[in-house]
Amino acid sequence: MKTGAAADIARPARGEAGSAATPHRLALRVYYEDTDFSGSVYHASYLRFLERGRTELLRALDIEHSKIFAAGGARGCHFVVRAMALEFLRPAFMDDLLSVETGIGRIGGASIEMRQAIRRGHEFLLTADVRIALVGGGRARRIPAQIADKLKAPPAWLAAVPPNFI
Amino acid sequence: MKTGAAADIARPARGEAGSAATPHRLALRVYYEDTDFSGSVYHASYLRFLERGRTELLRALDIEHSKIFAAGGARGCHFVVRAMALEFLRPAFMDDLLSVETGIGRIGGASIEMRQAIRRGHEFLLTADVRIALVGGGRARRIPAQIADKLKAPPAWLAAVPPNFI
Amino acid sequence: MKTGAAADIARPARGEAGSAATPHRLALRVYYEDTDFSGSVYHASYLRFLERGRTELLRALDIEHSKIFAAGGARGCHFVVRAMALEFLRPAFMDDLLSVETGIGRIGGASIEMRQAIRRGHEFLLTADVRIALVGGGRARRIPAQIADKLKAPPAWLAAVPPNFI
Amino acid sequence: MKTGAAADIARPARGEAGSAATPHRLALRVYYEDTDFSGSVYHASYLRFLERGRTELLRALDIEHSKIFAAGGARGCHFVVRAMALEFLRPAFMDDLLSVETGIGRIGGASIEMRQAIRRGHEFLLTADVRIALVGGGRARRIPAQIADKLKAPPAWLAAVPPNFI
């Protein structure tokens, strides 16, 4: 995994199917809890922001963590992060309004790749390449077709009318 | 529940059974993750510190969260906090070495009271009165006798030889 | 400080000036980051939610933490929590949509009291009484008149048109 | 940056100066706060663990964040993470006792590279390549010679007698 240049997300090739062509956007605010004594946002807080972005992208596709978990029964299926490559470009600060952008990358049989960025207005603060997998009963599980299909063919309205987001 | 004066923990009435006469002590360090942009420790971080203290007190009595949870089977028994009264007296800062003190209070049929304090050397930074309960399958559970008995009669060595702590 | 019954917030005496008559509401979602292995929300996460609620109440009154901090110059003025009394009534779970309600209580010369609650729909999950103070250069500071005045006479639209909230 | 195989840390080439030959070890316990509803440790919690490891490695070399920050005066110098490449190999669970291993990598004029791993006994749970930099007054700063020198020639006792660690 290599961290993509921020520009890859900023100016996506909109014709590519299954590419990062239609990033999902989640707006969020920086609170006390996210900062550290240096005055800026604590580096691990960005991972929480990225995870909120992925969760909301999935929710917009009607894929919800709590339902997947319950559907797994005693196995309790859930997504896990397998790998991340992060570039921290500029700091975020208290009270900042940020945008988490999430684009769907390659969908494998047992893993999903997403390319993410965090921006403040037009400034890119962070880029991330993330590979996630589905785990149940302590073992990797095949991504169910109904989830993979949704991710491979995200609806056109996803980018056009992002509900509740910037 | 009322927050006790720090002095109640500092100078316990050692003859009282079930009082905070034998506080457990856990040493911990303040890291980047615990601070906020004000330069001091974020107020919710102290709750994480207090919970570590309660967990280590229980572990010293051979009561472990993961074992209780597994023993609950599908019900997944675990402790929950029911009520807390907190007084924030002085701030802690990056790199500070703190001591979390935990004394066992009243043991009821379905709840356990603990009195806690966080100190930096001789300075009290925070006091807390905490009431916890056991929950399984979404409902309050009676504290099992083997747990209640250990808490009602903590071993004499607890205060005398706190393993791994200050 | 005593924790008020949830009903005090649910059915406020709307005629009282400066009471919890006009709670501010902030909607938020429960994410992975907020939960713990018991399956529900980690107890300290609620303090982060409460702080977001207080921050957004202040922002709605044009009081921003980062501006107060910068205005303090080398002293770096900021609000701190002095005392909290918390009652945890019911657990919140992954993917829950919660509402943080914040009402302004007594405004003293050096402290501000707020009464808060966290709800899921009509269910009260938590109530909190919070006393905050302003600190600069390591010492308590008098609440500036321009802040105290805004809190003592919150605008009528605060409850009527809560921008960006439920 | 590429994530190194776990074996690179497990069986270091001890003759190499400035390599990951002498990993620093920090023992830590998994608490409630570190887990999420999936039952295992939340992925961002590992970044907090890694940061504790780097902080304790620096402290063992008499380099303390709070002193660097204070020495920076109004500029408030502090380390920031510039890039991370993470591989999550196995999950950690509640009550686990983990070891964070930190080895010093390349020391540049304005950046420091560290290779880290988190283990539970002999099992590797995570590997990380981390590049950090020093920032003051919003700009990157040259690593001071007294810090760079300590990192380039870590004392022999570092690996031999790790104070307070496994």
XYZ file of C-alpha atoms in Angstrom:
664
model
C 0.000 0.000 0.000
C 1.173 3.459 -0.868
C -0.352 6.695 0.299
C -1.892 8.407 -2.682
C -1.268 12.044 -3.421
C -4.059 14.234 -2.078
C -4.733 15.333 -5.641
C -5.946 11.831 -6.496
C -8.938 12.438 -4.291
C -9.305 16.117 -5.067
C -9.620 15.631 -8.793
C -11.019 12.131 -9.269
C -11.384 10.628 -12.737
C -15.159 10.533 -12.589
C -15.547 8.009 -15.379
C -13.809 5.152 -13.547
C -16.122 2.554 -12.038
C -15.132 1.380 -8.571
C -12.432 4.028 -8.304
C -12.236 6.843 -5.759
C -14.309 8.804 -8.240
C -17.162 9.520 -5.889
C -15.775 10.339 -2.459
C -18.243 10.369 0.384
C -17.988 13.445 2.599
C -18.599 13.685 6.344
C -18.367 17.032 8.117
C -17.151 17.061 11.690
C -16.030 19.534 14.287
C -12.828 19.410 16.356
C -13.579 19.328 20.089
C -11.454 19.486 23.253
C -11.337 15.667 23.292
C -9.541 15.566 19.924
C -6.673 17.904 20.793
C -3.481 17.446 22.790
C -1.184 19.722 24.778
C 0.720 20.756 21.623
C -2.371 22.807 20.753
C -3.358 20.806 17.679
C -5.280 17.590 17.066
C -3.749 14.405 18.542
C -2.568 12.163 15.704
C -4.641 9.140 16.731
C -7.796 11.298 16.723
C -7.609 11.399 12.922
C -8.086 7.615 12.881
C -11.330 8.081 14.795
C -12.385 10.682 12.195
C -11.485 8.336 9.328
C -13.466 5.523 10.906
C -16.507 7.786 11.268
C -16.156 8.568 7.552
C -16.017 4.891 6.568
C -18.952 4.087 8.857
C -21.093 6.846 7.328
C -20.148 5.800 3.788
C -21.306 2.259 4.628
C -24.447 3.574 6.342
C -25.286 5.609 3.210
C -25.193 2.244 1.384
C -27.450 0.714 4.062
C -24.586 -1.289 5.575
C -24.579 -0.891 9.357
C -21.978 -2.252 11.757
C -24.474 -3.151 14.466
C -26.638 -5.120 12.008
C -23.645 -6.985 10.556
C -22.544 -7.808 14.098
C -25.990 -9.080 15.115
C -26.357 -11.029 11.844
C -23.136 -12.864 12.669
C -24.848 -14.440 15.682
C -22.414 -15.958 18.168
C -19.621 -15.224 15.675
C -20.269 -11.479 15.925
C -19.037 -10.436 12.469
C -17.358 -7.049 12.282
C -14.981 -5.100 10.091
C -11.362 -4.759 11.151
C -8.579 -2.583 9.794
C -5.813 -4.740 8.303
C -3.446 -2.034 7.076
C -3.172 1.729 6.944
C -0.720 4.113 5.299
C -1.055 7.639 6.633
C 0.486 10.966 5.637
C -0.037 13.822 8.086
C 0.297 16.971 5.982
C -0.945 19.858 8.165
C -2.330 20.114 11.703
C -5.982 20.676 12.582
C -6.936 22.860 15.533
C -9.628 23.307 18.174
C -13.015 24.357 16.733
C -11.948 23.536 13.152
C -14.664 22.253 10.851
C -13.225 19.347 8.868
C -14.385 17.172 6.006
C -13.580 13.465 5.865
C -13.592 12.180 2.301
C -13.847 8.468 1.619
C -13.575 6.799 -1.757
C -14.086 3.123 -2.441
C -11.075 1.349 -3.886
C -10.485 -2.283 -4.818
C -13.027 -4.818 -3.500
C -11.407 -8.217 -3.041
C -12.940 -11.471 -1.912
C -11.916 -10.876 1.680
C -10.867 -7.237 1.815
C -12.002 -3.743 0.930
C -9.671 -0.893 0.135
C -10.638 2.704 0.756
C -8.781 5.916 0.057
C -9.480 8.697 2.509
C -8.535 12.298 3.096
C -9.238 14.899 5.740
C -9.577 18.495 4.589
C -10.158 21.907 6.146
C -11.732 23.868 3.350
C -9.422 23.364 0.376
C -6.414 22.343 2.477
C -5.591 18.653 2.718
C -4.528 17.780 6.270
C -4.154 14.015 5.939
C -4.383 11.218 3.396
C -4.897 7.562 4.208
C -5.022 4.288 2.349
C -6.955 1.747 4.368
C -7.527 -1.974 3.870
C -10.332 -3.516 5.906
C -11.563 -7.082 6.256
C -14.515 -8.864 7.786
C -13.878 -11.034 10.835
C -16.231 -13.438 12.588
C -15.497 -15.989 15.282
C -11.876 -14.908 15.223
C -11.361 -15.731 11.532
C -11.402 -13.718 8.301
C -14.714 -14.044 6.454
C -15.546 -13.622 2.784
C -17.217 -10.264 2.105
C -20.903 -11.218 1.571
C -22.144 -10.584 -1.980
C -24.829 -8.140 -0.824
C -22.130 -5.944 0.752
C -19.579 -6.363 -2.060
C -22.185 -5.588 -4.722
C -23.186 -2.345 -3.007
C -19.567 -1.248 -2.757
C -18.721 -2.211 -6.344
C -21.649 -0.250 -7.754
C -22.323 2.670 -5.401
C -25.528 4.496 -6.328
C -25.235 7.632 -8.416
C -26.884 9.732 -5.721
C -24.095 9.003 -3.245
C -21.911 11.823 -4.508
C -24.741 13.948 -5.790
C -26.876 14.125 -2.632
C -24.814 13.251 0.412
C -27.448 13.259 3.199
C -26.438 15.222 6.308
C -22.969 16.055 5.031
C -21.182 19.065 3.589
C -23.709 10.209 46.723
C -21.531 13.053 47.858
C -17.941 13.644 46.925
C -15.806 13.081 49.960
C -13.160 15.558 50.978
C -9.720 14.464 49.842
C -8.727 14.266 53.511
C -11.103 11.326 53.964
C -8.814 9.279 51.787
C -5.587 10.864 52.958
C -6.209 10.116 56.609
C -8.546 7.127 56.732
C -10.005 5.906 60.007
C -8.121 2.643 59.897
C -10.355 0.785 62.315
C -13.449 0.972 60.135
C -14.329 -2.202 58.286
C -15.327 -1.666 54.671
C -14.074 1.927 54.740
C -11.485 3.469 52.457
C -8.948 2.377 55.072
C -6.797 0.446 52.654
C -6.667 2.298 49.355
C -5.187 0.433 46.430
C -2.593 2.456 44.500
C -1.882 2.390 40.781
C 0.905 4.519 39.320
C 0.477 5.873 35.835
C 2.083 8.355 33.515
C 0.379 11.190 31.623
C 0.904 10.861 27.856
C 0.060 13.032 24.817
C -3.227 11.102 24.449
C -4.436 12.273 27.887
C -3.955 16.007 27.379
C -5.940 18.642 25.506
C -5.132 21.972 23.854
C -5.443 23.819 27.185
C -2.108 22.234 28.089
C -3.422 20.050 30.906
C -5.150 16.667 31.142
C -8.570 16.419 29.443
C -11.240 15.992 32.116
C -12.628 12.719 30.712
C -9.130 11.185 30.761
C -9.341 11.062 34.561
C -12.291 8.662 34.237
C -10.072 6.336 32.212
C -7.448 6.594 34.975
C -10.048 5.859 37.664
C -11.296 2.835 35.738
C -7.731 1.492 35.450
C -7.460 1.866 39.214
C -10.691 -0.032 39.863
C -9.680 -2.734 37.377
C -6.295 -3.218 39.038
C -7.851 -3.296 42.523
C -10.176 -6.064 41.307
C -7.310 -7.873 39.569
C -5.309 -7.778 42.824
C -8.286 -9.628 44.350
C -8.232 -12.118 41.441
C -11.378 -10.623 39.884
C -10.860 -10.073 36.163
C -13.274 -8.381 33.776
C -12.571 -10.727 30.869
C -13.205 -13.807 33.053
C -16.460 -12.390 34.458
C -17.567 -11.580 30.915
C -16.747 -15.074 29.620
C -18.356 -16.702 32.673
C -21.584 -14.861 31.838
C -21.854 -16.866 28.617
C -24.304 -15.391 26.118
C -25.316 -12.873 28.800
C -21.794 -11.414 28.866
C -21.744 -10.142 32.465
C -19.772 -6.964 33.041
C -19.509 -4.129 35.517
C -21.086 -0.787 34.674
C -20.795 2.586 36.368
C -24.175 3.661 37.791
C -23.205 6.976 39.376
C -20.168 9.184 39.863
C -19.561 12.368 41.823
C -16.327 14.052 40.807
C -14.388 17.022 42.167
C -11.574 18.312 39.969
C -9.189 20.054 42.367
C -5.993 20.730 40.402
C -4.843 20.012 36.833
C -2.371 17.306 35.827
C 0.119 17.933 33.041
C 2.060 16.116 30.317
C 4.689 13.676 31.684
C 3.243 13.820 35.227
C 3.484 10.652 37.276
C 0.165 10.153 39.045
C -1.197 7.765 41.639
C -4.761 6.473 41.483
C -6.041 5.478 44.906
C -9.070 3.247 45.241
C -10.793 2.309 48.463
C -13.667 -0.131 48.787
C -16.857 1.341 50.198
C -20.269 -0.167 50.835
C -20.992 -3.531 49.175
C -24.715 -3.904 48.472
C -26.586 -6.812 46.962
C -26.436 -5.324 43.498
C -23.926 -2.495 43.755
C -20.417 -1.699 44.912
C -19.275 1.709 46.084
C -15.691 2.840 45.727
C -14.004 6.043 46.789
C -11.163 7.128 44.583
C -8.590 9.887 44.377
C -5.873 10.879 41.953
C -2.718 12.378 43.394
C 0.560 13.830 42.137
C 2.909 13.299 45.035
C 1.086 14.680 48.069
C -1.274 16.897 46.028
C -4.801 15.683 45.476
C -5.927 16.431 41.913
C -9.328 14.738 41.927
C -11.700 12.844 44.182
C -14.472 10.565 43.041
C -17.280 8.561 44.564
C -18.282 5.763 42.235
C -21.140 3.284 42.355
C -20.851 0.282 40.056
C -23.193 -2.597 39.321
C -23.056 -5.919 37.498
C -25.071 -6.248 34.301
C -25.767 -9.350 32.216
C -28.170 -9.835 29.343
C -29.205 -6.215 29.664
C -30.346 -6.533 33.306
C -28.792 -5.798 36.684
C -27.387 -8.928 38.339
C -26.774 -9.755 41.969
C -23.076 -9.443 42.875
C -21.943 -13.110 43.147
C -20.951 -14.140 46.659
C -17.393 -15.026 45.615
C -16.883 -11.446 44.389
C -18.750 -9.751 47.255
C -16.840 -11.786 49.847
C -13.476 -10.767 48.399
C -14.468 -7.102 48.417
C -15.925 -7.209 51.928
C -12.790 -8.779 53.384
C -9.851 -7.580 51.284
C -6.622 -9.360 52.231
C -4.291 -7.586 54.646
C -1.453 -7.604 52.100
C -3.422 -5.430 49.699
C -2.262 -2.211 51.292
C 0.983 -3.612 52.628
C 2.403 -5.100 49.429
C 0.758 -3.528 46.412
C 2.278 -5.569 43.562
C 3.575 -3.486 40.644
C 2.456 -0.165 42.106
C 4.016 2.822 43.863
C -24.279 19.391 43.682
C -26.998 16.828 43.251
C -27.954 15.073 40.075
C -31.376 16.266 39.040
C -34.086 13.841 38.038
C -34.288 13.467 34.267
C -37.820 14.848 34.485
C -36.416 18.250 35.477
C -34.997 18.554 32.001
C -37.817 16.743 30.245
C -40.508 19.023 31.558
C -38.803 22.351 32.295
C -40.641 25.238 33.943
C -40.484 27.394 30.864
C -41.125 30.649 32.650
C -37.934 30.585 34.715
C -35.167 32.846 33.453
C -31.706 31.305 33.586
C -33.136 27.896 34.406
C -32.830 24.733 32.356
C -35.987 25.946 30.612
C -34.423 26.095 27.179
C -32.118 23.126 26.760
C -29.791 23.197 23.807
C -29.812 19.999 21.765
C -26.923 18.399 19.897
C -27.483 15.241 17.861
C -24.630 12.777 17.618
C -24.013 9.252 16.452
C -22.333 6.432 18.406
C -19.259 5.106 16.584
C -16.830 2.206 17.162
C -14.560 4.606 19.091
C -17.238 5.223 21.732
C -17.978 1.609 22.613
C -16.155 -0.952 24.745
C -15.946 -4.743 24.825
C -19.125 -4.995 26.918
C -20.984 -4.064 23.712
C -22.272 -0.697 24.930
C -20.831 2.811 25.152
C -17.777 3.231 27.423
C -18.773 5.347 30.420
C -16.119 8.030 29.862
C -17.338 8.516 26.279
C -20.462 10.178 27.660
C -18.259 12.925 29.126
C -16.926 13.609 25.644
C -20.536 13.810 24.405
C -21.475 16.186 27.229
C -18.504 18.419 26.480
C -19.498 18.569 22.802
C -22.955 19.658 23.950
C -21.574 22.421 26.177
C -19.198 23.567 23.428
C -22.030 23.789 20.879
C -24.275 25.630 23.350
C -21.495 28.183 23.840
C -20.833 28.368 20.095
C -24.537 29.070 19.498
C -24.029 32.060 21.818
C -20.932 33.093 19.841
C -18.574 31.953 22.620
C -15.766 29.857 21.145
C -13.072 28.023 23.104
C -10.305 28.773 20.607
C -11.091 32.517 20.653
C -11.206 32.644 24.461
C -7.889 30.814 24.559
C -6.252 33.183 22.057
C -7.731 36.243 23.812
C -6.037 35.109 27.025
C -2.640 35.675 25.407
C 0.208 34.006 27.250
C -2.276 33.092 29.995
C -4.276 30.951 27.553
C -7.695 31.230 29.217
C -9.890 28.144 28.973
C -12.855 26.561 30.697
C -12.279 23.672 33.074
C -14.706 21.291 34.723
C -14.694 21.766 38.513
C -17.325 19.221 39.525
C -19.668 16.702 37.962
C -22.431 14.510 39.334
C -23.447 11.796 36.898
C -26.242 9.227 36.863
C -25.952 6.502 34.228
C -29.509 5.299 33.660
C -29.421 3.117 30.532
C -26.703 2.047 28.099
C -26.257 3.414 24.573
C -25.140 1.114 21.765
C -23.223 1.147 18.479
C -24.947 3.167 15.722
C -27.379 4.813 18.180
C -28.430 8.365 17.393
C -28.328 10.350 20.634
C -29.335 13.821 21.717
C -27.272 15.813 24.210
C -29.388 18.368 26.042
C -27.747 21.237 27.862
C -29.477 23.792 30.017
C -27.847 26.799 31.633
C -27.998 26.851 35.417
C -26.632 29.298 37.982
C -24.025 31.804 36.725
C -21.680 32.815 39.521
C -18.811 35.272 39.482
C -16.283 32.543 38.791
C -18.344 29.505 37.849
C -21.108 28.362 35.522
C -23.489 25.527 36.284
C -25.093 23.485 33.551
C -27.576 20.641 33.710
C -27.232 18.088 30.964
C -28.919 14.923 29.789
C -28.302 12.377 27.063
C -31.352 10.830 25.419
C -32.092 8.216 22.775
C -35.516 9.241 21.498
C -37.621 9.679 24.614
C -35.382 7.518 26.832
C -33.019 9.274 29.202
C -29.658 7.488 29.283
C -27.716 9.861 31.529
C -28.108 13.022 33.565
C -25.287 15.284 34.652
C -24.844 18.374 36.769
C -21.673 20.175 35.763
C -19.865 23.148 37.270
C -17.258 24.810 35.083
C -14.851 27.668 35.697
C -12.513 29.831 33.676
C -8.773 29.362 34.227
C -5.890 31.448 32.905
C -2.229 31.356 33.828
C -2.970 28.535 36.247
C -5.492 30.560 38.295
C -9.276 30.870 38.376
C -10.516 33.915 36.476
C -13.697 35.930 36.830
C -16.196 35.088 34.083
C -15.994 38.133 31.756
C -19.211 40.193 31.640
C -19.673 39.638 27.913
C -19.751 35.872 28.499
C -21.812 35.982 31.703
C -24.373 38.320 30.113
C -24.906 35.989 27.158
C -25.402 33.020 29.473
C -27.733 34.878 31.832
C -29.997 36.040 29.006
C -29.816 33.414 26.263
C -31.599 34.572 23.099
C -35.154 33.369 22.558
C -34.187 31.664 19.297
C -31.804 29.304 21.062
C -34.536 26.809 21.838
C -36.733 27.768 18.928
C -34.224 27.436 16.081
C -31.301 25.308 17.150
C -29.025 25.559 14.094
C -27.676 22.218 12.861
C -29.299 20.175 15.611
C -32.270 17.845 16.019
C 7.799 3.969 3.811
C 7.089 0.286 3.858
C 5.948 -1.724 6.825
C 8.730 -4.051 7.825
C 8.154 -7.707 8.456
C 7.718 -8.436 12.141
C 10.790 -10.655 11.950
C 12.957 -7.574 11.373
C 12.274 -6.533 14.923
C 12.124 -10.023 16.369
C 15.576 -11.006 15.210
C 17.526 -7.764 14.936
C 21.039 -7.701 13.507
C 22.621 -6.654 16.764
C 25.836 -5.405 15.249
C 24.260 -2.587 13.274
C 24.651 0.854 14.781
C 21.567 3.049 14.599
C 19.412 0.156 13.406
C 16.436 -1.373 15.169
C 18.990 -3.567 16.907
C 18.067 -2.508 20.412
C 14.299 -2.183 20.630
C 12.985 -0.439 23.687
C 10.181 -2.361 25.437
C 7.199 -0.927 27.285
C 4.714 -3.240 28.986
C 1.125 -2.165 29.158
C -2.241 -3.587 30.034
C -5.410 -3.497 27.923
C -8.257 -1.756 29.776
C -11.969 -1.183 29.057
C -11.066 2.175 27.462
C -8.975 0.473 24.766
C -11.593 -1.978 23.515
C -14.619 -1.587 21.269
C -17.945 -3.405 20.848
C -16.341 -6.041 18.584
C -14.731 -7.424 21.745
C -11.143 -6.603 20.792
C -8.932 -3.519 20.962
C -10.085 -0.513 18.886
C -7.621 0.047 16.049
C -6.801 3.645 16.979
C -5.923 2.542 20.524
C -2.783 0.903 19.140
C -1.566 4.343 18.048
C -1.868 5.522 21.641
C 0.158 2.467 22.711
C 2.814 3.169 20.063
C 3.057 6.791 21.175
C 3.544 5.700 24.792
C 6.363 3.460 23.566
C 8.082 6.283 21.672
C 7.640 8.632 24.633
C 9.202 6.140 27.049
C 12.093 5.419 24.662
C 12.784 9.171 24.537
C 12.393 9.486 28.312
C 14.922 6.666 28.779
C 17.312 8.877 26.785
C 16.415 11.865 29.006
C 14.339 13.513 26.249
C 10.999 14.652 27.655
C 8.134 16.146 25.689
C 7.147 18.649 28.366
C 10.742 19.955 28.634
C 11.102 20.280 24.845
C 7.797 22.125 24.750
C 8.777 24.524 27.550
C 12.240 25.047 25.999
C 10.545 26.174 22.795
C 9.141 29.187 24.629
C 6.300 30.901 22.773
C 6.991 28.562 19.841
C 6.107 25.502 21.973
C 8.263 22.915 20.176
C 6.828 19.424 20.015
C 7.149 16.226 18.015
C 4.526 15.424 15.410
C 3.899 12.256 13.429
C 4.473 12.868 9.714
C 3.772 9.395 8.334
C 2.810 5.929 9.545
C 2.504 2.580 7.831
C 0.631 0.064 9.955
C -0.067 -3.645 9.605
C -2.656 -5.080 11.996
C -1.808 -8.779 12.269
C -3.848 -10.139 15.195
C -6.309 -8.613 17.662
C -5.573 -7.844 21.309
C -8.248 -8.362 23.956
C -9.398 -7.011 27.318
C -6.912 -7.666 30.161
C -4.120 -8.631 27.738
C -0.597 -7.712 28.780
C 1.180 -6.291 25.752
C 4.711 -5.212 24.930
C 5.415 -2.195 22.741
C 8.802 -2.467 21.054
C 10.438 0.602 19.595
C 13.633 0.661 17.577
C 15.382 3.775 16.335
C 15.704 4.017 12.576
C 17.185 6.695 10.335
C 17.848 10.097 11.943
C 17.578 12.889 9.366
C 18.116 16.606 9.770
C 14.426 17.240 10.334
C 12.922 13.807 10.899
C 13.316 10.654 12.963
C 12.221 7.216 11.828
C 11.204 4.537 14.280
C 10.144 0.959 13.723
C 7.664 -0.356 16.229
C 5.826 -3.539 17.031
C 3.223 -4.620 19.542
C 3.435 -8.143 20.877
C 1.504 -10.398 23.229
C 4.115 -12.833 24.415
C 5.765 -14.144 21.261
C 2.872 -13.192 18.974
C 3.204 -10.055 16.890
C -0.088 -8.149 16.816
C 0.984 -5.049 14.897
C 3.972 -3.523 13.133
C 4.446 0.152 12.406
C 6.915 2.353 10.600
C 6.710 5.876 11.940
C 8.340 9.122 10.792
C 8.235 11.985 13.272
C 9.392 15.588 13.034
C 9.866 18.521 15.368
C 7.523 21.477 14.976
C 7.685 24.895 16.632
C 5.681 28.026 15.886
C 3.844 26.147 13.186
C 7.008 25.268 11.207
C 9.268 22.242 10.963
C 12.413 22.618 13.058
C 15.836 21.028 12.735
C 16.308 18.198 15.254
C 18.662 19.751 17.858
C 22.094 18.115 17.974
C 21.689 17.099 21.630
C 18.587 15.085 20.712
C 19.941 13.692 17.419
C 23.191 12.617 19.094
C 21.360 10.693 21.800
C 19.222 8.895 19.206
C 22.169 8.102 16.913
C 24.182 6.553 19.735
C 21.730 5.091 22.244
C 23.463 3.909 25.410
C 24.312 0.211 25.700
C 22.194 -0.164 28.834
C 19.037 0.750 26.977
C 18.403 -2.789 25.820
C 20.212 -4.433 28.692
C 18.450 -2.764 31.618
C 15.134 -1.338 30.518
C 13.927 0.426 33.689
C 10.294 -0.317 34.605
C 9.662 -2.448 31.529
C 9.347 -6.143 30.690
